Amino acid sequence: MHEMKHGELKSGRSGKKVTNPKQAIAIGLSEAREEGAKVPTPPSEKSTRGRKSSSGRGKKSSHSRS
């Protein structure tokens, strides 16, 4: 975050300046993992998908009109 505010944080291949705070945090956590620091693992896709599909809203009815 400190590096982002000073305009020193660059993104991956493109090397563009990072302006999004969430992206800056993600880059910082990624770098910390590479160095071997104890950082929580990123959320898996399975856990996020399960919550969205569990609600019964928005389903189309199977009734056909004649």
Coordinates of C-alpha atoms in Angstrom, one line a residue:
M1 CA 0.0 0.0 0.0
H2 CA 2.8 2.3 0.9
E3 CA 4.5 1.7 -2.5
M4 CA 1.2 2.2 -4.4
K5 CA 0.7 5.6 -2.7
H6 CA 4.2 6.7 -3.8
G7 CA 3.7 5.4 -7.3
E8 CA 6.4 2.7 -7.0
L9 CA 4.2 -0.4 -7.3
K10 CA 4.1 -2.0 -10.7
S11 CA 2.0 -4.8 -12.0
G12 CA 3.2 -8.0 -13.6
R13 CA 4.3 -8.2 -17.2
S14 CA 3.0 -4.9 -18.4
G15 CA 4.8 -2.9 -15.7
K16 CA 2.0 -0.4 -15.4
K17 CA 1.5 1.6 -12.2
V18 CA -1.0 0.1 -9.8
T19 CA -3.8 2.5 -8.8
N20 CA -6.3 0.1 -7.3
P21 CA -5.9 -0.5 -3.5
K22 CA -7.3 -4.0 -3.7
Q23 CA -4.8 -4.9 -6.4
A24 CA -2.0 -3.5 -4.3
I25 CA -3.0 -5.7 -1.4
A26 CA -3.1 -8.7 -3.6
I27 CA 0.3 -8.1 -5.0
G28 CA 1.7 -7.6 -1.5
L29 CA 0.2 -10.8 -0.3
S30 CA 1.5 -12.7 -3.3
E31 CA 5.1 -11.3 -2.8
A32 CA 4.9 -12.3 0.9
R33 CA 3.9 -15.8 0.0
E34 CA 6.9 -16.1 -2.4
E35 CA 9.2 -15.0 0.4
G36 CA 7.7 -17.7 2.7
A37 CA 5.8 -15.5 5.1
K38 CA 2.8 -16.9 6.9
V39 CA -0.1 -15.5 4.9
P40 CA -3.6 -16.8 4.6
T41 CA -4.2 -18.8 1.4
P42 CA -6.4 -17.2 -1.2
P43 CA -10.0 -18.3 -1.3
S44 CA -10.7 -21.3 -3.5
E45 CA -13.3 -21.2 -6.3
K46 CA -15.2 -24.1 -4.7
S47 CA -16.1 -22.2 -1.5
T48 CA -17.3 -19.1 -3.4
R49 CA -19.4 -21.0 -5.9
G50 CA -21.3 -23.0 -3.3
R51 CA -22.8 -19.9 -1.6
K52 CA -24.2 -18.4 -4.8
S53 CA -25.9 -21.5 -6.1
S54 CA -27.5 -22.5 -2.8
S55 CA -30.2 -19.9 -2.9
G56 CA -33.4 -20.9 -4.6
R57 CA -34.1 -17.5 -6.1
G58 CA -34.0 -16.7 -9.8
K59 CA -34.9 -20.2 -11.0
K60 CA -37.2 -20.5 -14.0
S61 CA -40.3 -22.6 -13.5
S62 CA -40.7 -25.8 -15.6
H63 CA -44.3 -25.1 -16.4
S64 CA -45.1 -24.9 -20.1
R65 CA -48.1 -22.9 -21.3
S66 CA -50.2 -24.3 -24.2

